[in-house]
Short mmCIF file of C-alpha atoms in Angstrom, two decimals:
data_model
loop_
_atom_site.label_atom_id
_atom_site.label_comp_id
_atom_site.label_asym_id
_atom_site.label_seq_id
_atom_site.Cartn_x
_atom_site.Cartn_y
_atom_site.Cartn_z
CA MET A 1 -1.26 -21.08 11.06
CA GLN A 2 -4.67 -19.30 11.01
CA GLN A 3 -5.37 -16.79 13.78
CA PHE A 4 -8.66 -16.15 15.62
CA PHE A 5 -9.78 -13.94 18.37
CA SER A 6 -11.36 -14.94 21.62
CA LEU A 7 -13.47 -12.49 23.65
CA ASN A 8 -12.37 -14.01 27.02
CA THR A 9 -9.29 -14.35 29.13
CA LEU A 10 -7.61 -17.72 28.25
CA LYS A 11 -5.37 -20.00 30.28
CA LEU A 12 -2.78 -22.65 29.17
CA ASN A 13 -3.97 -26.24 28.91
CA LYS A 14 -7.69 -25.56 29.25
CA ASN A 15 -10.54 -26.33 26.88
CA TYR A 16 -12.67 -23.59 25.45
CA THR A 17 -15.92 -23.43 23.41
CA ASP A 18 -16.02 -19.75 22.82
CA LEU A 19 -15.35 -19.96 18.95
CA GLU A 20 -18.84 -21.06 18.02
CA LYS A 21 -19.05 -17.68 16.01
CA ASP A 22 -16.17 -18.92 13.85
CA ALA A 23 -17.19 -22.60 13.70
CA HIS A 24 -18.70 -22.48 10.25
CA HIS A 25 -15.67 -20.50 8.78
CA MET A 26 -13.17 -22.90 10.49
CA LEU A 27 -14.82 -26.17 9.63
CA ASN A 28 -16.63 -25.60 6.37
CA VAL A 29 -14.61 -22.78 4.68
CA MET A 30 -11.18 -23.49 5.99
CA ARG A 31 -11.86 -27.26 6.23
CA MET A 32 -10.17 -27.55 9.61
CA SER A 33 -10.82 -30.70 11.63
CA LEU A 34 -10.08 -32.56 14.81
CA GLY A 35 -6.48 -32.21 15.88
CA ASP A 36 -5.81 -29.20 13.65
CA THR A 37 -3.95 -26.32 15.33
CA PHE A 38 -4.34 -22.58 15.16
CA ARG A 39 -3.35 -19.28 16.89
CA ILE A 40 -5.80 -17.76 19.35
CA VAL A 41 -5.48 -14.22 20.75
CA ASP A 42 -7.43 -13.60 24.03
CA ILE A 43 -8.94 -10.41 25.23
CA ASP A 44 -5.73 -9.38 27.11
CA ASN A 45 -3.73 -9.91 23.79
CA LYS A 46 -2.17 -13.17 25.11
CA VAL A 47 -1.40 -15.59 22.25
CA TYR A 48 -1.75 -19.29 22.36
CA LYS A 49 -1.34 -22.29 20.02
CA ALA A 50 -4.51 -24.21 20.17
CA GLU A 51 -5.70 -27.55 19.03
CA ILE A 52 -9.32 -28.58 18.02
CA THR A 53 -10.37 -31.33 20.48
CA GLU A 54 -13.99 -31.58 19.43
CA VAL A 55 -15.89 -30.24 16.44
CA SER A 56 -19.56 -30.14 17.80
CA PRO A 57 -19.71 -28.05 19.75
CA LEU A 58 -16.38 -26.58 18.62
CA THR A 59 -13.83 -27.01 21.32
CA TYR A 60 -10.12 -26.16 21.43
CA LEU A 61 -7.48 -26.81 23.90
CA THR A 62 -4.69 -24.08 24.47
CA ILE A 63 -1.49 -26.21 24.12
CA GLU A 64 1.25 -23.51 24.15
CA GLU A 65 1.72 -20.00 25.02
CA ILE A 66 3.33 -18.00 22.07
CA ASP A 67 5.50 -15.11 23.05
CA VAL A 68 4.97 -12.02 20.79
CA GLN A 69 6.37 -8.64 20.44
CA LYS A 70 3.81 -5.79 20.87
CA SER A 71 3.97 -2.56 19.09
CA ASN A 72 3.95 0.32 21.60
CA ILE A 73 2.85 3.14 19.37
CA SER A 74 -0.89 3.59 18.83
CA LYS A 75 -1.65 4.81 15.31
CA THR A 76 -4.97 6.62 14.44
CA VAL A 77 -5.86 7.04 10.85
CA ILE A 78 -7.96 10.13 10.45
CA CYS A 79 -9.63 10.23 6.98
CA PRO A 80 -12.92 10.93 5.08
CA LEU A 81 -14.81 8.31 3.13
CA LEU A 82 -13.56 7.75 -0.27
CA LYS A 83 -15.45 6.76 -3.42
CA GLY A 84 -16.39 3.24 -4.41
CA GLU A 85 -14.28 0.39 -2.99
CA LYS A 86 -11.33 2.49 -2.32
CA PHE A 87 -12.11 2.90 1.50
CA ASP A 88 -12.72 -0.70 1.83
CA PHE A 89 -9.38 -1.45 0.32
CA MET A 90 -7.59 1.25 2.39
CA ILE A 91 -8.83 -0.04 5.73
CA GLN A 92 -7.99 -3.68 4.81
CA LYS A 93 -4.40 -2.74 3.97
CA ALA A 94 -4.00 -0.26 6.80
CA THR A 95 -5.17 -2.87 9.23
CA GLU A 96 -2.31 -5.16 7.89
CA LEU A 97 0.07 -2.34 8.09
CA GLY A 98 -0.57 -1.59 11.71
CA ALA A 99 -3.37 1.07 12.16
CA ASP A 100 -5.17 0.89 15.53
CA VAL A 101 -8.07 3.30 15.23
CA PHE A 102 -9.86 4.77 12.18
CA LEU A 103 -11.86 8.00 12.57
CA ILE A 104 -13.87 8.90 9.50
CA TYR A 105 -14.29 12.73 9.44
CA GLU A 106 -16.71 14.93 7.34
CA ALA A 107 -14.21 16.64 5.02
CA ASP A 108 -15.20 19.98 3.50
CA ARG A 109 -14.60 18.68 0.05
CA ALA A 110 -15.81 15.18 0.63
CA VAL A 111 -17.19 13.51 -2.43
CA VAL A 112 -19.11 10.82 -0.50
CA LYS A 113 -21.86 11.89 1.94
CA LEU A 114 -23.99 9.30 3.81
CA ASP A 115 -27.20 9.47 5.94
CA ASP A 116 -27.30 7.73 9.38
CA LYS A 117 -28.86 4.46 8.23
CA LYS A 118 -26.21 4.11 5.39
CA ARG A 119 -23.45 4.86 7.86
CA LYS A 120 -24.60 2.12 10.20
CA ASN A 121 -24.66 -0.34 7.29
CA ARG A 122 -21.17 0.76 6.22
CA LEU A 123 -19.69 0.44 9.72
CA THR A 124 -20.90 -3.15 9.85
CA ARG A 125 -19.09 -3.92 6.56
CA PHE A 126 -15.99 -1.91 7.71
CA LYS A 127 -15.76 -3.99 10.89
CA LYS A 128 -16.04 -7.24 9.01
CA ILE A 129 -13.10 -6.14 6.73
CA ILE A 130 -11.08 -5.04 9.71
CA GLN A 131 -11.76 -8.31 11.59
CA GLY A 132 -10.74 -10.45 8.64
CA ALA A 133 -7.48 -8.44 7.95
CA SER A 134 -6.66 -8.67 11.62
CA GLU A 135 -6.97 -12.39 11.66
CA GLN A 136 -4.99 -12.86 8.38
CA SER A 137 -2.12 -10.65 9.40
CA LYS A 138 -1.86 -12.03 12.86
CA ARG A 139 -2.41 -8.83 14.70
CA LEU A 140 -2.94 -8.95 18.37
CA THR A 141 -5.59 -6.26 18.45
CA VAL A 142 -8.60 -5.48 16.11
CA PRO A 143 -8.55 -1.77 15.18
CA THR A 144 -11.73 0.30 16.04
CA ILE A 145 -13.53 2.46 13.57
CA GLU A 146 -16.17 5.22 13.95
CA PHE A 147 -17.74 8.30 12.17
CA VAL A 148 -16.82 11.58 13.70
CA GLY A 149 -17.65 15.26 12.82
CA ASN A 150 -15.42 17.62 10.88
CA LEU A 151 -11.59 17.89 11.34
CA LYS A 152 -11.91 20.60 13.84
CA SER A 153 -14.15 18.57 16.10
CA ILE A 154 -11.44 16.11 16.84
CA ASP A 155 -9.21 16.85 19.88
CA LEU A 156 -5.68 16.48 18.25
CA SER A 157 -3.92 17.45 21.41
CA GLN A 158 -4.52 13.83 22.57
CA TYR A 159 -1.89 12.72 20.12
CA ASP A 160 1.81 13.25 20.70
CA LEU A 161 2.25 13.75 16.87
CA ASN A 162 -0.26 14.63 14.09
CA LEU A 163 1.15 13.79 10.68
CA PHE A 164 -0.73 15.69 8.04
CA ALA A 165 -0.18 14.45 4.42
CA TYR A 166 -0.14 17.60 2.36
CA GLU A 167 1.00 17.36 -1.20
CA ASP A 168 0.63 20.81 -2.48
CA LEU A 169 3.86 21.53 -4.14
CA ASN A 170 3.76 25.25 -3.64
CA PHE A 171 3.42 24.66 0.16
CA THR A 172 6.91 24.96 1.57
CA LYS A 173 6.08 24.04 5.33
CA SER A 174 6.06 20.32 4.57
CA GLU A 175 8.99 18.29 5.74
CA SER A 176 9.91 14.83 4.73
CA LEU A 177 8.22 12.06 6.74
CA ILE A 178 11.40 10.38 7.73
CA ASP A 179 12.88 13.64 9.09
CA VAL A 180 9.77 14.18 11.17
CA LEU A 181 9.88 10.74 12.53
CA ASN A 182 13.57 10.82 13.41
CA ASN A 183 13.16 14.18 15.07
CA ASN A 184 10.30 12.99 17.28
CA LYS A 185 11.56 9.63 18.53
CA LYS A 186 9.46 9.74 21.71
CA PHE A 187 5.81 9.29 21.27
CA ASP A 188 3.30 6.75 22.34
CA ASN A 189 0.31 7.61 19.98
CA LEU A 190 0.19 9.56 16.76
CA SER A 191 -2.44 10.35 14.26
CA ILE A 192 -2.07 10.52 10.48
CA ILE A 193 -4.51 12.74 8.59
CA PHE A 194 -5.53 12.50 5.07
CA GLY A 195 -7.90 14.48 2.83
CA PRO A 196 -10.49 13.28 0.38
CA GLU A 197 -9.89 12.92 -3.41
CA GLY A 198 -10.51 16.59 -3.81
CA GLY A 199 -7.90 17.53 -1.19
CA PHE A 200 -8.17 19.70 1.97
CA SER A 201 -10.00 22.93 2.22
CA LYS A 202 -8.17 26.09 3.38
CA LYS A 203 -9.93 25.93 6.75
CA GLU A 204 -8.86 22.35 7.24
CA ILE A 205 -5.03 23.08 6.96
CA GLU A 206 -5.37 25.77 9.58
CA VAL A 207 -6.35 23.28 12.36
CA ASP A 208 -3.84 23.37 15.31
CA ASN A 209 -1.12 20.84 16.18
CA LEU A 210 -0.32 19.63 12.65
CA SER A 211 2.98 18.50 11.33
CA PHE A 212 2.88 18.78 7.65
CA VAL A 213 4.70 15.98 5.75
CA LYS A 214 5.56 15.32 2.14
CA LEU A 215 5.14 11.67 0.87
CA GLY A 216 7.88 11.33 -1.73
CA GLU A 217 8.09 13.01 -5.01
CA ARG A 218 5.03 11.42 -6.68
CA ILE A 219 1.46 12.30 -6.15
CA LEU A 220 -0.19 9.40 -4.18
CA ARG A 221 -3.90 8.66 -4.55
CA ALA A 222 -6.11 9.26 -1.47
CA GLU A 223 -6.14 5.58 -0.65
CA THR A 224 -2.49 5.06 -1.20
CA ALA A 225 -1.13 7.75 1.08
CA PRO A 226 -2.11 6.11 4.41
CA LEU A 227 -0.40 2.88 3.26
CA TYR A 228 2.81 4.76 2.54
CA MET A 229 2.83 6.45 5.84
CA LEU A 230 1.96 3.37 7.87
CA SER A 231 4.70 1.36 6.15
CA VAL A 232 7.32 4.05 6.79
CA ILE A 233 6.24 4.38 10.48
CA ASP A 234 6.34 0.77 11.08
CA ALA A 235 9.84 0.32 9.48
CA VAL A 236 11.37 3.36 11.29
CA MET A 237 9.75 3.04 14.66
CA GLU A 238 9.17 -0.54 15.58
CA MET B 1 -2.73 19.52 -13.26
CA GLN B 2 -3.16 16.38 -15.30
CA GLN B 3 -0.05 14.72 -16.83
CA PHE B 4 0.44 13.09 -20.25
CA PHE B 5 3.34 11.45 -22.06
CA SER B 6 4.68 12.37 -25.49
CA LEU B 7 6.70 9.92 -27.45
CA ASN B 8 8.82 12.78 -28.89
CA THR B 9 11.49 15.22 -27.91
CA LEU B 10 9.78 18.50 -27.11
CA LYS B 11 11.10 22.07 -27.11
CA LEU B 12 9.84 25.17 -25.35
CA ASN B 13 7.29 27.44 -27.15
CA LYS B 14 6.51 25.13 -30.00
CA ASN B 15 3.10 23.68 -30.94
CA TYR B 16 2.64 19.87 -31.13
CA THR B 17 -0.10 17.57 -32.39
CA ASP B 18 1.34 14.31 -30.99
CA LEU B 19 -1.31 13.71 -28.32
CA GLU B 20 -4.03 12.49 -30.83
CA LYS B 21 -4.04 9.23 -28.83
CA ASP B 22 -5.18 11.00 -25.69
CA ALA B 23 -7.59 13.54 -27.45
CA HIS B 24 -10.68 11.45 -26.69
CA HIS B 25 -9.69 11.19 -22.98
CA MET B 26 -8.63 14.81 -22.68
CA LEU B 27 -11.56 16.40 -24.36
CA ASN B 28 -14.56 14.06 -23.70
CA VAL B 29 -13.65 12.37 -20.45
CA MET B 30 -11.79 14.99 -18.68
CA ARG B 31 -13.67 17.80 -20.43
CA MET B 32 -10.55 19.90 -21.12
CA SER B 33 -10.95 22.68 -23.69
CA LEU B 34 -9.13 25.42 -25.55
CA GLY B 35 -6.79 27.33 -23.12
CA ASP B 36 -6.64 24.51 -20.49
CA THR B 37 -3.22 23.66 -19.29
CA PHE B 38 -1.57 20.29 -18.42
CA ARG B 39 1.83 18.68 -17.71
CA ILE B 40 3.57 16.92 -20.58
CA VAL B 41 6.71 14.62 -20.06
CA ASP B 42 8.71 14.00 -23.33
CA ILE B 43 10.64 11.00 -24.32
CA ASP B 44 13.78 12.48 -22.49
CA ASN B 45 11.89 12.90 -19.39
CA LYS B 46 11.77 16.72 -19.63
CA VAL B 47 8.61 18.16 -18.26
CA TYR B 48 6.60 21.17 -19.60
CA LYS B 49 3.49 23.05 -18.78
CA ALA B 50 1.40 22.98 -21.98
CA GLU B 51 -1.65 24.89 -23.20
CA ILE B 52 -4.32 23.54 -25.59
CA THR B 53 -4.20 25.86 -28.56
CA GLU B 54 -6.49 23.93 -30.96
CA VAL B 55 -8.84 21.04 -30.30
CA SER B 56 -9.16 19.51 -33.78
CA PRO B 57 -6.53 18.23 -34.36
CA LEU B 58 -5.61 18.44 -30.78
CA THR B 59 -2.62 20.89 -30.59
CA TYR B 60 -0.79 22.19 -27.65
CA LEU B 61 1.88 24.82 -26.99
CA THR B 62 4.69 24.12 -24.51
CA ILE B 63 4.61 27.36 -22.42
CA GLU B 64 7.08 26.60 -19.46
CA GLU B 65 9.67 24.10 -18.65
CA ILE B 66 9.07 22.52 -15.25
CA ASP B 67 12.07 21.50 -13.05
CA VAL B 68 11.64 18.23 -11.42
CA GLN B 69 13.74 15.99 -9.23
CA LYS B 70 14.43 12.54 -10.67
CA SER B 71 15.01 9.39 -8.56
CA ASN B 72 18.35 7.95 -9.15
CA ILE B 73 17.60 4.44 -8.01
CA SER B 74 16.03 2.00 -10.35
CA LYS B 75 13.66 -0.36 -8.57
CA THR B 76 12.63 -3.72 -10.21
CA VAL B 77 9.76 -5.60 -8.69
CA ILE B 78 10.14 -9.37 -9.22
CA CYS B 79 6.96 -11.17 -8.42
CA PRO B 80 4.62 -14.01 -9.71
CA LEU B 81 0.99 -13.39 -10.87
CA LEU B 82 -1.42 -13.22 -8.07
CA LYS B 83 -5.06 -14.36 -7.95
CA GLY B 84 -8.04 -12.08 -9.16
CA GLU B 85 -7.54 -8.45 -9.20
CA LYS B 86 -4.74 -8.43 -6.79
CA PHE B 87 -1.95 -8.18 -9.39
CA ASP B 88 -3.92 -5.30 -11.11
CA PHE B 89 -4.13 -3.50 -7.78
CA MET B 90 -0.42 -4.26 -6.83
CA ILE B 91 1.04 -2.87 -10.10
CA GLN B 92 -1.19 0.28 -10.06
CA LYS B 93 -0.07 1.19 -6.43
CA ALA B 94 3.56 0.06 -7.02
CA THR B 95 3.74 2.38 -10.04
CA GLU B 96 2.52 5.25 -7.73
CA LEU B 97 5.11 4.27 -5.17
CA GLY B 98 8.05 4.33 -7.64
CA ALA B 99 8.61 0.89 -9.28
CA ASP B 100 10.46 1.08 -12.53
CA VAL B 101 10.42 -2.53 -13.88
CA PHE B 102 8.02 -5.44 -13.31
CA LEU B 103 9.30 -8.93 -13.96
CA ILE B 104 6.64 -11.60 -13.66
CA TYR B 105 8.34 -14.96 -12.85
CA GLU B 106 7.00 -18.53 -12.68
CA ALA B 107 6.92 -19.36 -9.06
CA ASP B 108 7.06 -23.03 -7.99
CA ARG B 109 4.01 -22.58 -5.92
CA ALA B 110 2.18 -20.21 -8.20
CA VAL B 111 -1.50 -20.33 -8.02
CA VAL B 112 -2.03 -18.65 -11.38
CA LYS B 113 -0.81 -20.13 -14.51
CA LEU B 114 -1.42 -18.85 -18.14
CA ASP B 115 -0.81 -19.89 -21.68
CA ASP B 116 0.90 -17.50 -24.14
CA LYS B 117 -2.29 -16.16 -25.47
CA LYS B 118 -3.76 -15.15 -22.16
CA ARG B 119 -0.34 -13.63 -21.10
CA LYS B 120 -0.41 -11.43 -24.07
CA ASN B 121 -3.90 -10.16 -23.24
CA ARG B 122 -2.89 -9.60 -19.68
CA LEU B 123 0.12 -7.65 -20.62
CA THR B 124 -1.95 -5.31 -22.69
CA ARG B 125 -4.18 -4.80 -19.63
CA PHE B 126 -1.24 -4.35 -17.18
CA LYS B 127 0.40 -1.78 -19.50
CA LYS B 128 -2.82 0.32 -19.58
CA ILE B 129 -3.00 0.28 -15.76
CA ILE B 130 0.72 1.23 -15.37
CA GLN B 131 0.26 4.06 -17.95
CA GLY B 132 -2.86 5.46 -16.10
CA ALA B 133 -1.08 5.27 -12.67
CA SER B 134 2.08 6.93 -14.15
CA GLU B 135 0.02 9.84 -15.50
CA GLN B 136 -2.00 10.27 -12.36
CA SER B 137 1.00 10.15 -10.01
CA LYS B 138 3.11 12.43 -12.24
CA ARG B 139 5.92 10.11 -12.68
CA LEU B 140 8.54 11.03 -15.38
CA THR B 141 8.86 7.41 -16.65
CA VAL B 142 6.36 4.70 -17.35
CA PRO B 143 7.50 1.35 -15.79
CA THR B 144 8.03 -1.61 -18.08
CA ILE B 145 6.53 -5.09 -17.54
CA GLU B 146 7.29 -8.55 -18.96
CA PHE B 147 6.94 -12.22 -18.32
CA VAL B 148 10.15 -14.08 -17.56
CA GLY B 149 10.99 -17.69 -16.61
CA ASN B 150 11.50 -19.09 -13.10
CA LEU B 151 13.44 -17.12 -10.33
CA LYS B 152 16.63 -18.93 -11.08
CA SER B 153 16.51 -17.78 -14.82
CA ILE B 154 16.74 -14.11 -13.69
CA ASP B 155 20.36 -12.70 -13.60
CA LEU B 156 20.27 -11.15 -10.15
CA SER B 157 23.87 -10.18 -10.27
CA GLN B 158 22.82 -7.18 -12.39
CA TYR B 159 21.31 -5.46 -9.24
CA ASP B 160 23.36 -3.92 -6.42
CA LEU B 161 20.84 -5.31 -3.96
CA ASN B 162 18.20 -8.02 -4.11
CA LEU B 163 15.78 -7.61 -1.27
CA PHE B 164 13.87 -10.85 -0.68
CA ALA B 165 10.70 -10.61 1.43
CA TYR B 166 10.68 -13.64 3.44
CA GLU B 167 8.24 -13.81 6.45
CA ASP B 168 8.96 -17.31 7.82
CA LEU B 169 9.27 -16.60 11.54
CA ASN B 170 11.58 -19.62 12.08
CA PHE B 171 13.95 -18.32 9.53
CA THR B 172 16.66 -16.16 11.51
CA LYS B 173 18.76 -14.83 8.58
CA SER B 174 16.27 -12.09 7.79
CA GLU B 175 17.11 -8.57 8.81
CA SER B 176 14.93 -5.55 9.14
CA LEU B 177 14.49 -3.69 5.91
CA ILE B 178 15.55 -0.42 7.43
CA ASP B 179 18.88 -1.95 8.69
CA VAL B 180 19.60 -3.36 5.30
CA LEU B 181 18.88 -0.05 3.47
CA ASN B 182 20.99 1.93 6.03
CA ASN B 183 23.92 -0.49 5.63
CA ASN B 184 23.85 -0.33 1.78
CA LYS B 185 23.55 3.36 1.07
CA LYS B 186 25.43 3.15 -2.24
CA PHE B 187 23.35 1.40 -5.01
CA ASP B 188 21.91 2.48 -8.26
CA ASN B 189 19.46 -0.29 -8.90
CA LEU B 190 17.88 -2.82 -6.67
CA SER B 191 15.37 -5.65 -7.10
CA ILE B 192 12.67 -6.50 -4.55
CA ILE B 193 11.53 -10.16 -4.80
CA PHE B 194 8.17 -11.54 -3.62
CA GLY B 195 6.52 -14.96 -3.44
CA PRO B 196 2.99 -16.04 -4.45
CA GLU B 197 0.20 -16.42 -2.00
CA GLY B 198 1.59 -19.92 -1.12
CA GLY B 199 4.96 -18.74 -0.38
CA PHE B 200 8.46 -19.61 -1.72
CA SER B 201 9.61 -23.06 -2.41
CA LYS B 202 12.83 -24.27 -0.72
CA LYS B 203 14.53 -24.19 -4.08
CA GLU B 204 13.69 -20.58 -4.54
CA ILE B 205 15.29 -19.37 -1.33
CA GLU B 206 18.55 -20.89 -2.31
CA VAL B 207 18.98 -18.68 -5.23
CA ASP B 208 22.29 -16.57 -5.01
CA ASN B 209 22.77 -12.94 -4.18
CA LEU B 210 19.58 -12.55 -1.96
CA SER B 211 19.31 -10.17 1.03
CA PHE B 212 16.55 -11.54 3.36
CA VAL B 213 14.45 -8.97 4.85
CA LYS B 214 11.52 -8.92 7.38
CA LEU B 215 8.66 -6.52 6.80
CA GLY B 216 7.50 -5.69 10.27
CA GLU B 217 5.85 -7.97 12.77
CA ARG B 218 2.63 -8.65 10.97
CA ILE B 219 2.10 -10.93 8.14
CA LEU B 220 1.45 -8.98 4.94
CA ARG B 221 -0.63 -10.25 2.12
CA ALA B 222 1.30 -11.05 -1.23
CA GLU B 223 -0.03 -7.79 -2.81
CA THR B 224 0.68 -5.68 0.26
CA ALA B 225 4.37 -6.48 0.75
CA PRO B 226 5.64 -4.84 -2.42
CA LEU B 227 3.83 -1.53 -1.29
CA TYR B 228 5.39 -1.64 2.04
CA MET B 229 8.85 -2.17 0.65
CA LEU B 230 8.53 0.54 -2.00
CA SER B 231 7.16 3.01 0.54
CA VAL B 232 10.11 2.53 2.85
CA ILE B 233 12.71 2.50 0.10
CA ASP B 234 11.23 5.87 -1.12
CA ALA B 235 11.17 7.55 2.29
CA VAL B 236 14.72 6.30 3.30
CA MET B 237 16.65 6.62 -0.08
CA GLU B 238 15.03 9.49 -1.95
#
């Protein structure tokens, strides 16, 4: 059953017309029609099964409330832009895998640098990718995304745990991810921090409040590491 | 340090010329030159640090043996072809994440079907992707890949555990992946089985020897599910 998001508070057994924005997609692309059902998530994260009761204007009736489990842990992905389509790919998959917030920071060794106008265009595209992945994976919330300054400018004390993916084999402070998670069972929000293709600078690894973690014995690409970490966090914590 | 694979048995402090196949890539693409060092894995999975001692013909000296941990668990990914570039992407990431064997089966609801000639061309491309991802992620072995028949034709009794990713919410036999892994600590080889975009047929889920697992509370795309499972297996077992 396809899922869509409403920007309003919905009640059971009521008709709504607030999916006009999705009407073209639903009727022409997905070929849905009168009587077809779908999932709709309202602004308070309530989920309903809904039925199309009119196609023009697109109207749906909430016919059943769906009980869903919610994740309690908020996961913030802190990473720089990556080259080419790697970043698009990463945010799509990370959305499926449970990321809640993306902060794009200016890494010292960043390969990709953008001016304000290009950033604005990228954000529009990123939001579209995130929205699509949220609907497809039947998430209850749509992750947010924004550009921030360098790593030091982010207040990491707001997170209960900051998992810093650091793969330098000569660096012995890193622990295994599963050990860190098992030793820190009580947290409501965590951040996971990744470097660009070229890795972190010395200054960046001296930021406070970091828990250094190793991600297995192989070297993961910059766009693969967040997916590994989110998968393991989901499996262990949820 | 870049990694390459030799098809021979190497010894320490010897010169070799068996990387001619990689010479163009090393010298022209990666711009390596006389005196540069790299990792080389020989056919017995021994790893050496090597130095380029001559560029034409490309000759290297093994200067140091590198001690590496090997994974004991063999992981076979059993999945159908997926649409577009999703399969390319999946095998690249799955190689980084530790897959050892790929078996491409004919799913009842497969979207992509190929004749023998196209299969042969695809295999050539797949092997190239797998080789590249193996070098980049510094694996000791290069995964194998082949086309097989339908799911029933695969002898699943050869694996200690067959993890079957089944996301139908009305199906209550599925357990959480982490519980299944924690309850089956002793195995040397496991398979992970995935369906096509359209899901499994009824016949396919009646195959013997399956352990049904749920992969979190969201619905993962066909190409994302193997990455989730391999990440969690790596974090829990290795």
